Amino acid sequence: MVTISQNKDLNKIQTEIAECLGFHLNEESVEVRAAKLADRLTTTKNKVLVILDDLWEKLDLSKVRIPRPQMGTTCTVVITTRNEYVCERMSCQEIIELKTLSDEESWCLFKRRTGDAVESTSSIRKLAQKVARECAGLPLALVVLGTALKGEGSPEIWKTVLMQLRQSMEMDLLDVSKEVFQPIKLSFDYIKSEVAKSCLFHCCLYPEDWDIPKEELMHMMVGGGLLIGLETLNDAQGRVDLLLNQLKARALLLQGSSEGYVRMHDVVRDVAIQISAKDHGFYVQAGQGWRNWPENIDPNCRRLSLMGNDIQDLRPDPMEYPILETLILRGNTRLSSIPETFFRHMGSLMVLDLSSTGIESLPESFSFPTNLKVLNLGNCGFLQDISHINGLKKLAILILEGCPVSIAPECVAWAQNLRFVNLGFSESHPSSLDIYFSKVLPSCRRLEQLSMNKFVGSFQGLISLRHLTRLFIFEVVDFDNSLSHEIVLEGSWPDQHLKFDICFLERRRSYLLFSSDRRVLQLKRTRNLANWVKELLQNTVSLLLAEFPQTELIAANSEIPLMAFTRMEHLQIVNWANLEVFIRSEGFIGFVNQLKYLTIDNCPRITWAPASWEYTMPKLEELRVTNCPVMKELLQFDYKSPGPRILLPSLKILELYGLHKLRQGVLQLFQCLPKLKDSKIHDCGVKCVLSFSFSEALPDPLPTLAKLHIENCPEMIEIIFVTDAPNAPNASLQAQCCFQGLMHLTIESCPRLSHLFSYKQAISMQNLRRLYIRDCAALGAVVISQENEEKASATTSTSATTATSASTSTHVVRHESYNSLFPNLRQLTLYDLPQLTAFHQQAGLPIDRLTGYFYNIAA
């Protein structure tokens, strides 16, 4: 589904369709991209429904390369539009008109929005029904106006609303009827807060159907002096979030693609633009494809947005906008230069957004807007010279992310009022800005929020900034090793409300998961951590510890204080050469009961996983243990356990890599991981995934496992290993149900594996859809027959079977039973299997239902 709207961007349409199909288009040429898209649409085995939403004019599908000949067989296209003429021009096979709601349906929807107040008296009910009828059955009008009048119980108010709805009003909005315009206009009028109205009008500055960042709205409103009496940017963000929630509750705004964004319905936006232009001095032509500076701009406008156009040149003469407060030129990528006199008559300018343009420098007249508080130059990939910001003494918010600046101001007087600085926070190459700002930052006494790639110098210079509430640094190069020095007064830093993401490693481990409240710390080996670091650790939610010398992590004598683990949700232990013990004793297990993500990587001496997993980490969702070559046991076996034992009740992802000494099965049958969905076992010494020695059938130990990937496990002899228990001579023949939820199974480079499953095991795997097997030298059959299960079990238990004997031990099963074997299998790949003689010999598998392929089978 792609929303088109008025700005028909072929590149965007192609990109969104490709992403829905699971691949990326990196080419710039629309024609090349179209060819790749057409190839995917015509070769996919699945049927594809493409929804093109909100078309305003004909779209030539051949330019996007949606294949018309295949429509109705592999690809179906649905368009939505307000103009029937578009349907006719595109030769739609069927045109369905969306009717307006009936009076009864309208009243139902309207009453649901207004609440019980409309039923309080018969007179109010009658008035409310008349108001609903004035909305002419249009859902948007009913929802917006009904929400604005929620709880209203005064007959006088209802009479006034009805009168205003019936009054005629001059309109110049094509495509917006009076029945829609009037209710939305009234809902604006019923907003009592002028700040809330201003917040809504600022949302109009973005193009149609745009994801509007809440933080950017806060910056614009702070810069425009619209949030008075709030001391910090955090307070301002809280106020803006509250206003946006109120506007969403009134149905004037919609939820964006994620929590940090909102959106506007395009009709609500059209109405809001007209109101803001008439009464508030807004001029909005965002995303309209303008190539030249518009000539009809009122010189008395206060807020001007030309965001997302294609403007290449600005007028060479000075722009005389004496009361202009906000100017947005973002996204005009062809704009490469700004005339030297452009800003000479913009003395009232407070917010300027030049981000994502092609400018290389700032003009000399840039010193004239002395009231400028917000400057966004983010992603100006050619910007080299910002020396002319020298005179901006009121600048509070500065964004230079993605700018390769090499020429900066010589003095630092302009930085004295900075409250927000964003120099980038990514793996992009740091520019000279990092070194420049590392020296300048101690002068930014009012700084509250900082994001930068690399801080070079002594960390003490940052800690002197007492107002910091957010500190994101991709890499700290600390010449003075401040981690071991008490460089602050006790209790003065960090503030308990500080959000931080600080990396003290030479190279950031970019895969570290971030916590929702962004309290991330990455530390490398150091001695005698200072108290201020330990205080920071106690507020950390995501922690990476690399190359520490200790032999124990969670223990009384550990360098890391125990209290640091009590709030932790993400933990990575990396490159600890001496680590032998993760948790010293069960007395410390309560310290990690909030942990959700755990990675243990490259710890060559650790032999045992934590004791009592089920009690230690009840919230653990992802576990990765990699490159721990002497670890012998991951999930400790309790052979005296009387019945099924749940381990890690919340675990969803399990990844094991490089555990060469892990000889047992990963899991015994009486141990259960009830929520595990995805597991990868790579380069491990395990002989099997599951093992059991019980005669009685037990519940599936992995009931939710959907994906299993096993690769390069040279000792693996069976997936499910069955051994005879005492007094149970036929234990190996028990029809134990395992992997009942498995959908995708991949097996690669397991040279001793003679088969995957017995027939009785396989028939319980009713959900298997994809099976991929590659480079298994001894594999004679995927499924072995019932008559030979006992022989195979005895053979694998001695671990002496050759590849040839494994393949010749495959027997025939009854033909009538094959229908229950993998009934949902759709993709099958068998590659480089020299001993394979049968999938399940003579029982057969209905090949016509598979969309996969067979190839390079030696036998």
Short mmCIF file of C-alpha atoms in Angstrom, two decimals, residues 115-517:
data_model
loop_
_atom_site.label_atom_id
_atom_site.label_comp_id
_atom_site.label_asym_id
_atom_site.label_seq_id
_atom_site.Cartn_x
_atom_site.Cartn_y
_atom_site.Cartn_z
CA GLY A 115 -20.81 10.71 24.38
CA ASP A 116 -23.95 10.38 26.51
CA ALA A 117 -24.47 14.14 26.83
CA VAL A 118 -26.47 14.21 23.57
CA GLU A 119 -29.07 11.96 25.20
CA SER A 120 -29.42 14.06 28.37
CA THR A 121 -32.59 15.84 27.20
CA SER A 122 -34.91 15.48 24.23
CA SER A 123 -34.17 19.06 23.09
CA ILE A 124 -30.41 18.47 23.01
CA ARG A 125 -30.94 15.16 21.23
CA LYS A 126 -32.99 16.85 18.49
CA LEU A 127 -30.44 19.63 18.08
CA ALA A 128 -27.56 17.13 17.98
CA GLN A 129 -29.34 15.06 15.31
CA LYS A 130 -29.74 18.19 13.17
CA VAL A 131 -26.04 18.98 13.65
CA ALA A 132 -25.14 15.43 12.57
CA ARG A 133 -27.32 15.78 9.45
CA GLU A 134 -25.46 18.95 8.49
CA CYS A 135 -22.32 16.81 8.11
CA ALA A 136 -24.02 15.21 5.08
CA GLY A 137 -23.02 11.65 5.98
CA LEU A 138 -19.29 12.36 5.70
CA PRO A 139 -17.38 10.32 8.33
CA LEU A 140 -14.47 12.76 8.67
CA ALA A 141 -16.80 15.68 9.42
CA LEU A 142 -18.85 13.60 11.89
CA VAL A 143 -15.77 12.35 13.76
CA VAL A 144 -14.00 15.71 13.98
CA LEU A 145 -17.04 17.76 15.00
CA GLY A 146 -18.45 15.06 17.29
CA THR A 147 -15.12 14.83 19.14
CA ALA A 148 -14.98 18.63 19.52
CA LEU A 149 -18.47 18.64 21.10
CA LYS A 150 -17.87 15.67 23.40
CA GLY A 151 -19.65 16.11 26.75
CA GLU A 152 -21.34 19.36 25.69
CA GLY A 153 -24.69 19.63 27.54
CA SER A 154 -25.78 23.21 26.90
CA PRO A 155 -28.69 23.70 24.42
CA GLU A 156 -27.36 27.18 23.61
CA ILE A 157 -24.05 25.77 22.44
CA TRP A 158 -25.81 23.26 20.19
CA LYS A 159 -28.01 26.02 18.70
CA THR A 160 -24.93 28.13 17.99
CA VAL A 161 -23.14 25.22 16.31
CA LEU A 162 -26.16 24.46 14.16
CA MET A 163 -26.45 28.09 13.06
CA GLN A 164 -22.77 28.30 12.16
CA LEU A 165 -22.98 25.10 10.14
CA ARG A 166 -25.88 26.48 8.11
CA GLN A 167 -24.18 29.77 7.36
CA SER A 168 -22.54 30.03 3.96
CA MET A 169 -18.82 30.68 3.85
CA GLU A 170 -16.53 31.71 1.05
CA MET A 171 -14.16 28.92 0.16
CA ASP A 172 -11.48 28.48 -2.42
CA LEU A 173 -10.59 24.87 -1.61
CA LEU A 174 -11.28 22.62 -4.60
CA ASP A 175 -12.02 19.04 -3.43
CA VAL A 176 -13.20 20.14 0.05
CA SER A 177 -16.96 20.51 0.32
CA LYS A 178 -18.75 22.95 2.59
CA GLU A 179 -20.13 19.96 4.54
CA VAL A 180 -16.58 18.96 5.44
CA PHE A 181 -15.02 22.40 5.75
CA GLN A 182 -17.53 23.86 8.21
CA PRO A 183 -17.35 21.06 10.83
CA ILE A 184 -13.55 21.06 10.76
CA LYS A 185 -13.48 24.87 10.99
CA LEU A 186 -15.81 24.71 13.98
CA SER A 187 -13.63 22.12 15.68
CA PHE A 188 -10.71 24.57 15.36
CA ASP A 189 -12.83 27.32 16.89
CA TYR A 190 -13.61 25.11 19.87
CA ILE A 191 -9.92 24.72 20.73
CA LYS A 192 -9.58 27.12 23.65
CA SER A 193 -5.79 27.06 23.85
CA GLU A 194 -4.01 29.34 21.38
CA VAL A 195 -0.84 27.32 21.90
CA ALA A 196 -2.68 24.15 20.85
CA LYS A 197 -3.94 25.91 17.72
CA SER A 198 -0.42 27.08 16.95
CA CYS A 199 0.87 23.53 17.45
CA LEU A 200 -1.68 22.26 14.92
CA PHE A 201 -0.84 24.98 12.40
CA HIS A 202 2.86 24.12 12.68
CA CYS A 203 1.97 20.57 11.58
CA CYS A 204 0.74 22.11 8.31
CA LEU A 205 4.28 23.24 7.48
CA TYR A 206 5.11 19.65 6.46
CA PRO A 207 4.04 18.10 3.13
CA GLU A 208 0.87 16.06 2.83
CA ASP A 209 0.89 12.59 4.45
CA TRP A 210 4.23 13.37 6.10
CA ASP A 211 5.44 11.78 9.32
CA ILE A 212 5.82 14.86 11.54
CA PRO A 213 8.57 14.51 14.23
CA LYS A 214 7.42 15.62 17.67
CA GLU A 215 10.91 16.85 18.57
CA GLU A 216 11.07 19.14 15.53
CA LEU A 217 7.69 20.64 16.45
CA MET A 218 9.06 21.36 19.91
CA HIS A 219 12.14 23.05 18.42
CA MET A 220 10.04 25.27 16.17
CA MET A 221 7.68 26.28 18.96
CA VAL A 222 10.51 26.97 21.40
CA GLY A 223 12.35 28.98 18.75
CA GLY A 224 9.20 30.90 17.89
CA GLY A 225 8.66 31.90 21.51
CA LEU A 226 5.37 29.98 21.74
CA LEU A 227 6.17 27.94 24.87
CA ILE A 228 6.58 30.51 27.60
CA GLY A 229 7.46 29.70 31.21
CA LEU A 230 9.07 26.29 30.60
CA GLU A 231 12.58 26.05 31.98
CA THR A 232 14.01 23.06 30.11
CA LEU A 233 13.67 21.46 26.69
CA ASN A 234 12.40 18.32 28.41
CA ASP A 235 9.58 20.38 29.90
CA ALA A 236 8.87 21.88 26.49
CA GLN A 237 8.77 18.42 24.88
CA GLY A 238 6.37 17.25 27.57
CA ARG A 239 4.09 20.21 26.87
CA VAL A 240 4.15 19.60 23.10
CA ASP A 241 3.44 15.89 23.58
CA LEU A 242 0.45 16.79 25.74
CA LEU A 243 -0.87 19.23 23.12
CA LEU A 244 -0.46 16.65 20.37
CA ASN A 245 -2.32 14.04 22.41
CA GLN A 246 -5.16 16.50 22.92
CA LEU A 247 -5.31 17.21 19.18
CA LYS A 248 -5.29 13.48 18.44
CA ALA A 249 -8.12 13.02 20.93
CA ARG A 250 -10.07 15.63 18.93
CA ALA A 251 -9.38 13.65 15.73
CA LEU A 252 -7.48 16.59 14.25
CA LEU A 253 -4.23 14.62 14.20
CA LEU A 254 -3.41 10.95 13.60
CA GLN A 255 -0.76 8.65 15.03
CA GLY A 256 2.40 8.55 12.91
CA SER A 257 4.42 5.52 11.88
CA SER A 258 5.95 5.30 15.36
CA GLU A 259 5.65 6.86 18.79
CA GLY A 260 7.79 9.90 17.95
CA TYR A 261 5.60 11.07 15.05
CA VAL A 262 2.12 12.35 14.22
CA ARG A 263 0.29 12.79 10.90
CA MET A 264 -2.49 14.99 9.53
CA HIS A 265 -5.43 13.89 7.43
CA ASP A 266 -4.97 15.70 4.12
CA VAL A 267 -8.46 17.32 4.26
CA VAL A 268 -7.89 18.53 7.83
CA ARG A 269 -4.54 19.90 6.64
CA ASP A 270 -6.16 21.75 3.72
CA VAL A 271 -8.66 23.41 6.03
CA ALA A 272 -5.97 24.24 8.61
CA ILE A 273 -3.74 25.80 5.94
CA GLN A 274 -6.54 28.10 4.80
CA ILE A 275 -7.35 29.18 8.36
CA SER A 276 -3.69 29.68 9.30
CA ALA A 277 -3.02 31.68 6.13
CA LYS A 278 -5.96 34.01 6.73
CA ASP A 279 -5.58 34.66 10.45
CA HIS A 280 -2.03 33.69 11.44
CA GLY A 281 0.29 34.65 8.59
CA PHE A 282 1.19 31.13 7.41
CA TYR A 283 2.21 30.54 3.79
CA VAL A 284 2.56 26.84 3.00
CA GLN A 285 3.57 25.38 -0.36
CA ALA A 286 5.28 22.22 0.91
CA GLY A 287 5.74 19.30 -1.44
CA GLN A 288 4.17 21.03 -4.43
CA GLY A 289 7.05 20.58 -6.87
CA TRP A 290 7.94 24.31 -7.10
CA ARG A 291 11.10 24.97 -9.14
CA ASN A 292 11.31 28.73 -8.67
CA TRP A 293 10.76 31.07 -5.76
CA PRO A 294 6.99 31.83 -5.62
CA GLU A 295 6.10 35.38 -6.63
CA ASN A 296 2.85 35.71 -4.71
CA ILE A 297 4.17 35.46 -1.15
CA ASP A 298 2.71 38.11 1.14
CA PRO A 299 5.66 40.15 2.48
CA ASN A 300 3.86 40.24 5.83
CA CYS A 301 3.73 36.49 6.26
CA ARG A 302 5.18 35.17 9.50
CA ARG A 303 5.80 31.51 8.72
CA LEU A 304 6.84 30.29 5.29
CA SER A 305 7.33 26.64 4.26
CA LEU A 306 8.60 25.56 0.85
CA MET A 307 9.71 22.17 2.18
CA GLY A 308 10.14 19.28 -0.22
CA ASN A 309 10.07 21.22 -3.49
CA ASP A 310 12.58 21.36 -6.33
CA ILE A 311 13.77 24.95 -6.02
CA GLN A 312 17.18 25.43 -7.62
CA ASP A 313 17.77 29.19 -7.41
CA LEU A 314 16.72 31.89 -4.95
CA ARG A 315 16.06 35.45 -5.99
CA PRO A 316 19.35 37.42 -6.12
CA ASP A 317 17.84 40.59 -4.63
CA PRO A 318 17.31 40.88 -0.86
CA MET A 319 14.14 39.17 0.36
CA GLU A 320 12.13 41.82 2.22
CA TYR A 321 10.16 39.90 4.83
CA PRO A 322 10.48 42.15 7.88
CA ILE A 323 8.21 40.11 10.19
CA LEU A 324 9.04 36.62 8.92
CA GLU A 325 9.73 34.36 11.93
CA THR A 326 9.99 30.88 10.41
CA LEU A 327 11.51 29.92 7.05
CA ILE A 328 11.67 26.27 5.92
CA LEU A 329 13.53 25.32 2.72
CA ARG A 330 14.24 21.73 3.69
CA GLY A 331 14.51 19.08 1.00
CA ASN A 332 15.21 21.39 -1.95
CA THR A 333 18.13 19.19 -2.91
CA ARG A 334 19.02 21.15 -6.07
CA LEU A 335 19.53 24.37 -4.10
CA SER A 336 23.32 24.75 -4.12
CA SER A 337 23.88 28.38 -3.11
CA ILE A 338 22.20 31.25 -1.29
CA PRO A 339 22.64 34.86 -2.58
CA GLU A 340 24.91 36.95 -0.35
CA THR A 341 22.16 39.50 0.45
CA PHE A 342 19.32 37.02 0.91
CA PHE A 343 18.87 37.43 4.71
CA ARG A 344 19.56 41.18 4.92
CA HIS A 345 15.92 42.14 5.64
CA MET A 346 14.92 39.21 7.84
CA GLY A 347 15.67 40.70 11.24
CA SER A 348 12.70 38.93 12.89
CA LEU A 349 13.69 35.43 11.73
CA MET A 350 13.80 32.98 14.64
CA VAL A 351 13.55 29.53 13.00
CA LEU A 352 15.50 28.58 9.85
CA ASP A 353 15.55 25.10 8.29
CA LEU A 354 17.97 24.58 5.37
CA SER A 355 18.42 20.85 5.96
CA SER A 356 18.82 18.37 3.08
CA THR A 357 19.80 21.05 0.58
CA GLY A 358 22.93 21.20 -1.59
CA ILE A 359 24.37 24.42 -0.14
CA GLU A 360 28.14 24.63 0.34
CA SER A 361 28.38 27.73 2.54
CA LEU A 362 26.32 30.36 4.35
CA PRO A 363 26.10 33.89 2.87
CA GLU A 364 27.53 37.05 4.45
CA SER A 365 24.02 38.32 5.23
CA PHE A 366 23.60 35.40 7.64
CA SER A 367 24.63 37.65 10.49
CA PHE A 368 21.57 39.90 10.02
CA PRO A 369 18.92 37.60 11.58
CA THR A 370 20.25 38.34 15.07
CA ASN A 371 17.10 36.89 16.68
CA LEU A 372 17.66 33.44 15.16
CA LYS A 373 17.20 30.72 17.79
CA VAL A 374 16.80 27.54 15.74
CA LEU A 375 19.13 26.61 12.85
CA ASN A 376 18.77 23.24 11.11
CA LEU A 377 21.54 22.43 8.61
CA GLY A 378 21.25 18.66 8.97
CA ASN A 379 22.22 16.44 6.03
CA CYS A 380 23.66 19.27 3.95
CA GLY A 381 26.24 16.93 2.48
CA PHE A 382 28.26 19.66 0.72
CA LEU A 383 28.29 22.27 3.48
CA GLN A 384 31.89 23.26 4.25
CA ASP A 385 31.76 26.77 5.71
CA ILE A 386 29.60 27.86 8.68
CA SER A 387 31.83 30.73 9.82
CA HIS A 388 29.02 33.27 9.34
CA ILE A 389 27.02 31.97 12.31
CA ASN A 390 29.44 34.05 14.39
CA GLY A 391 26.90 36.81 15.02
CA LEU A 392 24.00 34.62 16.11
CA LYS A 393 24.21 35.37 19.83
CA LYS A 394 20.68 34.04 20.60
CA LEU A 395 21.12 30.68 18.88
CA ALA A 396 19.68 27.94 21.12
CA ILE A 397 19.16 24.93 18.85
CA LEU A 398 21.77 23.90 16.27
CA ILE A 399 21.62 20.82 14.04
CA LEU A 400 24.66 19.94 11.90
CA GLU A 401 24.18 16.19 11.53
CA GLY A 402 25.67 14.84 8.31
CA CYS A 403 27.60 18.02 7.43
CA PRO A 404 31.29 17.76 6.39
CA VAL A 405 32.10 21.21 7.81
CA SER A 406 35.77 22.23 7.73
CA ILE A 407 35.47 26.02 8.36
CA ALA A 408 33.89 27.06 11.67
CA PRO A 409 33.72 30.35 13.64
CA GLU A 410 36.93 31.46 15.31
CA CYS A 411 35.35 32.79 18.51
CA VAL A 412 32.82 31.04 20.77
CA ALA A 413 30.61 33.97 21.82
CA TRP A 414 27.81 32.71 19.55
CA ALA A 415 27.63 29.45 21.55
CA GLN A 416 26.83 30.92 24.96
CA ASN A 417 23.06 30.34 24.70
CA LEU A 418 23.12 26.94 22.99
CA ARG A 419 20.71 24.47 24.57
CA PHE A 420 20.58 21.73 21.92
CA VAL A 421 23.41 20.59 19.64
CA ASN A 422 23.19 17.68 17.20
CA LEU A 423 26.38 16.92 15.28
CA GLY A 424 25.25 13.42 14.38
CA PHE A 425 25.11 10.10 16.13
CA SER A 426 25.98 7.40 13.61
CA GLU A 427 28.85 5.46 12.09
CA SER A 428 29.44 8.12 9.46
CA HIS A 429 32.94 9.54 9.28
CA PRO A 430 33.37 12.28 11.88
CA SER A 431 34.20 15.70 10.51
CA SER A 432 36.44 18.40 11.94
CA LEU A 433 33.33 19.57 13.77
CA ASP A 434 33.96 16.90 16.40
CA ILE A 435 37.35 18.35 17.29
CA TYR A 436 36.05 21.93 17.08
CA PHE A 437 33.06 21.28 19.34
CA SER A 438 35.09 19.20 21.78
CA LYS A 439 36.93 22.46 22.52
CA VAL A 440 33.87 24.73 22.36
CA LEU A 441 31.45 22.68 24.48
CA PRO A 442 32.79 23.71 27.91
CA SER A 443 31.73 27.27 26.98
CA CYS A 444 28.13 26.15 26.33
CA ARG A 445 27.03 26.65 29.92
CA ARG A 446 23.31 26.33 29.11
CA LEU A 447 23.64 23.16 27.04
CA GLU A 448 20.91 20.60 27.82
CA GLN A 449 21.07 18.08 24.98
CA LEU A 450 24.08 16.95 22.96
CA SER A 451 24.54 14.34 20.22
CA MET A 452 27.92 13.95 18.52
CA ASN A 453 30.03 11.30 16.80
CA LYS A 454 33.31 11.69 18.65
CA PHE A 455 34.35 13.66 21.72
CA VAL A 456 38.10 14.26 21.79
CA GLY A 457 39.72 15.49 24.99
CA SER A 458 39.06 15.13 28.70
CA PHE A 459 35.58 13.98 29.71
CA GLN A 460 35.86 16.41 32.59
CA GLY A 461 35.06 19.21 30.16
CA LEU A 462 31.62 17.70 29.54
CA ILE A 463 30.82 16.96 33.14
CA SER A 464 31.12 20.69 33.90
CA LEU A 465 27.88 21.20 31.93
CA ARG A 466 25.40 21.12 34.81
CA HIS A 467 22.21 21.40 32.75
CA LEU A 468 22.70 18.27 30.63
CA THR A 469 19.62 16.06 30.41
CA ARG A 470 20.63 14.14 27.28
CA LEU A 471 24.14 13.14 26.24
CA PHE A 472 24.67 10.91 23.18
CA ILE A 473 28.31 10.37 22.12
CA PHE A 474 29.19 7.71 19.57
CA GLU A 475 32.79 7.49 20.76
CA VAL A 476 34.74 9.14 23.57
CA VAL A 477 38.49 9.53 23.11
CA ASP A 478 39.45 10.46 26.66
CA PHE A 479 43.08 11.51 26.88
CA ASP A 480 43.00 11.68 30.69
CA ASN A 481 41.26 8.33 31.37
CA SER A 482 38.61 10.14 33.37
CA LEU A 483 36.86 6.87 34.22
CA SER A 484 39.41 6.27 36.99
CA HIS A 485 39.45 9.82 38.38
CA GLU A 486 37.02 11.60 40.66
CA ILE A 487 36.47 14.62 38.43
CA VAL A 488 33.18 15.78 39.96
CA LEU A 489 31.93 16.59 43.40
CA GLU A 490 30.16 13.69 45.05
CA GLY A 491 26.48 13.60 44.13
CA SER A 492 26.72 16.44 41.60
CA TRP A 493 26.81 14.36 38.40
CA PRO A 494 25.15 12.60 36.78
CA ASP A 495 21.62 13.80 37.34
CA GLN A 496 19.25 10.87 37.91
CA HIS A 497 17.07 12.05 35.00
CA LEU A 498 19.96 12.19 32.52
CA LYS A 499 19.41 10.22 29.32
CA PHE A 500 22.72 9.09 27.88
CA ASP A 501 24.36 6.90 25.28
CA ILE A 502 28.12 7.07 25.77
CA CYS A 503 30.75 4.78 24.25
CA PHE A 504 34.24 4.57 25.74
CA LEU A 505 35.41 1.97 23.19
CA GLU A 506 37.68 2.63 20.23
CA ARG A 507 35.00 1.27 17.97
CA ARG A 508 31.37 1.27 18.88
CA ARG A 509 29.53 -2.06 19.00
CA SER A 510 26.68 -0.81 16.85
CA TYR A 511 24.48 -3.86 17.42
CA LEU A 512 23.97 -3.01 21.10
CA LEU A 513 20.25 -2.79 21.67
CA PHE A 514 18.95 0.53 22.88
CA SER A 515 16.55 0.88 25.77
CA SER A 516 13.33 2.82 25.41
CA ASP A 517 14.54 5.61 27.68
#
